[in-house]
PDB file of C-alpha atoms in Angstrom:
ATOM      1  CA  MET A   1     -10.407 -12.116  13.197  1.00  0.00           C
ATOM      2  CA  SER A   2      -8.275 -12.586   9.992  1.00  0.00           C
ATOM      3  CA  THR A   3      -4.877 -11.769   9.367  1.00  0.00           C
ATOM      4  CA  LEU A   4      -3.011 -10.520   6.400  1.00  0.00           C
ATOM      5  CA  GLN A   5      -4.243 -11.361   2.851  1.00  0.00           C
ATOM      6  CA  LYS A   6      -2.285 -10.817  -0.462  1.00  0.00           C
ATOM      7  CA  HIS A   7      -2.768 -11.154  -4.081  1.00  0.00           C
ATOM      8  CA  ILE A   8      -0.313 -10.594  -6.924  1.00  0.00           C
ATOM      9  CA  ASN A   9      -1.102 -10.074 -10.046  1.00  0.00           C
ATOM     10  CA  GLU A  10       1.116  -9.089 -12.653  1.00  0.00           C
ATOM     11  CA  SER A  11       1.159  -8.120 -16.515  1.00  0.00           C
ATOM     12  CA  GLU A  12       3.561  -6.914 -18.715  1.00  0.00           C
ATOM     13  CA  LYS A  13       3.235  -2.628 -17.682  1.00  0.00           C
ATOM     14  CA  GLN A  14       2.047  -3.262 -13.777  1.00  0.00           C
ATOM     15  CA  VAL A  15       2.272  -5.640 -10.799  1.00  0.00           C
ATOM     16  CA  THR A  16      -0.716  -5.011  -8.960  1.00  0.00           C
ATOM     17  CA  LEU A  17      -0.458  -5.872  -4.861  1.00  0.00           C
ATOM     18  CA  LYS A  18      -3.782  -6.520  -3.109  1.00  0.00           C
ATOM     19  CA  PHE A  19      -3.942  -6.469   0.342  1.00  0.00           C
ATOM     20  CA  SER A  20      -6.373  -7.061   2.895  1.00  0.00           C
ATOM     21  CA  GLY A  21      -7.745  -8.161   6.370  1.00  0.00           C
ATOM     22  CA  GLU A  22      -5.657  -7.173   9.368  1.00  0.00           C
ATOM     23  CA  ILE A  23      -2.933  -4.155   8.265  1.00  0.00           C
ATOM     24  CA  ASN A  24      -1.317  -3.767  11.513  1.00  0.00           C
ATOM     25  CA  LEU A  25       1.590  -4.058  13.950  1.00  0.00           C
ATOM     26  CA  SER A  26       1.325  -7.421  14.957  1.00  0.00           C
ATOM     27  CA  ASN A  27       1.942  -8.299  11.098  1.00  0.00           C
ATOM     28  CA  SER A  28       3.830  -5.344  10.327  1.00  0.00           C
ATOM     29  CA  SER A  29       6.760  -7.830   9.212  1.00  0.00           C
ATOM     30  CA  GLU A  30       4.737  -9.984   6.545  1.00  0.00           C
ATOM     31  CA  PHE A  31       3.708  -6.350   5.278  1.00  0.00           C
ATOM     32  CA  LYS A  32       6.838  -5.082   4.785  1.00  0.00           C
ATOM     33  CA  GLU A  33       7.984  -8.120   2.728  1.00  0.00           C
ATOM     34  CA  GLY A  34       5.045  -8.053   0.941  1.00  0.00           C
ATOM     35  CA  LEU A  35       6.325  -4.704  -0.292  1.00  0.00           C
ATOM     36  CA  LYS A  36      10.353  -4.844  -0.262  1.00  0.00           C
ATOM     37  CA  GLY A  37       9.989  -7.555  -3.051  1.00  0.00           C
ATOM     38  CA  PHE A  38       8.775  -4.704  -4.955  1.00  0.00           C
ATOM     39  CA  LEU A  39      11.046  -2.145  -4.035  1.00  0.00           C
ATOM     40  CA  SER A  40      13.212  -1.930  -7.535  1.00  0.00           C
ATOM     41  CA  GLU A  41      10.846  -3.130  -9.837  1.00  0.00           C
ATOM     42  CA  THR A  42      10.390  -1.292 -12.681  1.00  0.00           C
ATOM     43  CA  ARG A  43       7.339  -2.047 -13.621  1.00  0.00           C
ATOM     44  CA  LYS A  44       4.606   0.536 -12.557  1.00  0.00           C
ATOM     45  CA  VAL A  45       3.333  -1.032  -8.652  1.00  0.00           C
ATOM     46  CA  ARG A  46       0.070  -0.548  -8.210  1.00  0.00           C
ATOM     47  CA  VAL A  47      -1.150  -1.159  -4.434  1.00  0.00           C
ATOM     48  CA  ILE A  48      -4.502  -1.836  -3.363  1.00  0.00           C
ATOM     49  CA  VAL A  49      -5.450  -1.790  -0.039  1.00  0.00           C
ATOM     50  CA  GLU A  50      -9.780  -2.974   0.389  1.00  0.00           C
ATOM     51  CA  LYS A  51     -11.251  -4.661   3.138  1.00  0.00           C
ATOM     52  CA  ALA A  52      -9.042  -3.749   5.383  1.00  0.00           C
ATOM     53  CA  GLU A  53     -10.327  -4.568   9.026  1.00  0.00           C
ATOM     54  CA  THR A  54      -7.296  -2.496  10.547  1.00  0.00           C
ATOM     55  CA  PHE A  55      -5.074  -0.283   8.911  1.00  0.00           C
ATOM     56  CA  ASP A  56      -2.986   1.274  11.544  1.00  0.00           C
ATOM     57  CA  LEU A  57       0.092   3.802  11.893  1.00  0.00           C
ATOM     58  CA  SER A  58       2.748   1.144  11.259  1.00  0.00           C
ATOM     59  CA  ALA A  59       0.891   0.349   8.143  1.00  0.00           C
ATOM     60  CA  VAL A  60       1.039   4.079   6.700  1.00  0.00           C
ATOM     61  CA  GLN A  61       4.532   4.302   7.760  1.00  0.00           C
ATOM     62  CA  LEU A  62       5.484   0.917   5.573  1.00  0.00           C
ATOM     63  CA  VAL A  63       3.576   2.407   2.353  1.00  0.00           C
ATOM     64  CA  TYR A  64       4.808   5.902   2.842  1.00  0.00           C
ATOM     65  CA  ALA A  65       8.387   4.489   3.282  1.00  0.00           C
ATOM     66  CA  PHE A  66       7.262   2.186  -0.284  1.00  0.00           C
ATOM     67  CA  GLN A  67       6.166   5.475  -2.249  1.00  0.00           C
ATOM     68  CA  ARG A  68       9.351   7.393  -0.734  1.00  0.00           C
ATOM     69  CA  ASP A  69      11.737   5.050  -1.919  1.00  0.00           C
ATOM     70  CA  ARG A  70      10.263   4.291  -5.514  1.00  0.00           C
ATOM     71  CA  GLU A  71       9.837   7.997  -6.123  1.00  0.00           C
ATOM     72  CA  LYS A  72      13.074   8.691  -5.215  1.00  0.00           C
ATOM     73  CA  ASN A  73      14.049   5.977  -7.778  1.00  0.00           C
ATOM     74  CA  GLY A  74      12.103   7.747 -10.648  1.00  0.00           C
ATOM     75  CA  LEU A  75       9.433   4.440 -10.376  1.00  0.00           C
ATOM     76  CA  GLU A  76       5.757   4.845 -10.541  1.00  0.00           C
ATOM     77  CA  THR A  77       3.749   3.891  -7.457  1.00  0.00           C
ATOM     78  CA  ILE A  78      -0.330   4.202  -7.310  1.00  0.00           C
ATOM     79  CA  PHE A  79      -2.170   3.405  -4.085  1.00  0.00           C
ATOM     80  CA  GLU A  80      -6.262   2.662  -4.135  1.00  0.00           C
ATOM     81  CA  THR A  81      -7.871   2.115  -0.912  1.00  0.00           C
ATOM     82  CA  ASP A  82     -11.606   1.752   0.188  1.00  0.00           C
ATOM     83  CA  PHE A  83     -11.488   3.553   3.752  1.00  0.00           C
ATOM     84  CA  SER A  84     -14.225   5.021   4.699  1.00  0.00           C
ATOM     85  CA  GLN A  85     -14.882   9.060   3.941  1.00  0.00           C
ATOM     86  CA  SER A  86     -14.294   9.647   7.589  1.00  0.00           C
ATOM     87  CA  THR A  87     -10.858   7.315   7.782  1.00  0.00           C
ATOM     88  CA  ALA A  88      -9.666   9.395   4.112  1.00  0.00           C
ATOM     89  CA  THR A  89     -10.734  12.606   6.070  1.00  0.00           C
ATOM     90  CA  LEU A  90      -8.233  11.518   9.347  1.00  0.00           C
ATOM     91  CA  LEU A  91      -5.885  11.141   7.133  1.00  0.00           C
ATOM     92  CA  LYS A  92      -6.151  14.149   4.820  1.00  0.00           C
ATOM     93  CA  HIS A  93      -6.098  16.189   7.671  1.00  0.00           C
ATOM     94  CA  ALA A  94      -2.531  14.587   8.885  1.00  0.00           C
ATOM     95  CA  ASN A  95      -1.140  15.554   5.653  1.00  0.00           C
ATOM     96  CA  ILE A  96      -0.952  11.742   3.930  1.00  0.00           C
ATOM     97  CA  THR A  97      -1.917  12.273   0.920  1.00  0.00           C
ATOM     98  CA  PHE A  98      -0.664   9.790  -0.976  1.00  0.00           C
ATOM     99  CA  LEU A  99      -3.491   7.448   0.253  1.00  0.00           C
ATOM    100  CA  ASP A 100      -6.338  10.114  -1.261  1.00  0.00           C
ATOM    101  CA  LYS A 101      -8.914   8.151  -3.122  1.00  0.00           C
ATOM    102  CA  GLU A 102      -8.497   8.257  -7.055  1.00  0.00           C
TER     103      GLU A 102
END
């Protein structure tokens, strides 16, 4: 059983937040704090979710709120995932399109 893992990479033009492991209700506070610290970041923020063992509705709600709040303030946010095709299709049918694969 793994836990939430977070890696941050910063450049002049963007901040990349990479999350993996268990991204779910049991560690949603940690995930929220990882995103919250970059809510008002003026550089482009790229959020990468890869090798996620779990990614539940609480995680979807947190990334949606993060994206919505940044968009409201005119800040650019990009999400990348390595979700399976079946998970991507399920999210698309639920009208969760901001997590579409690029």
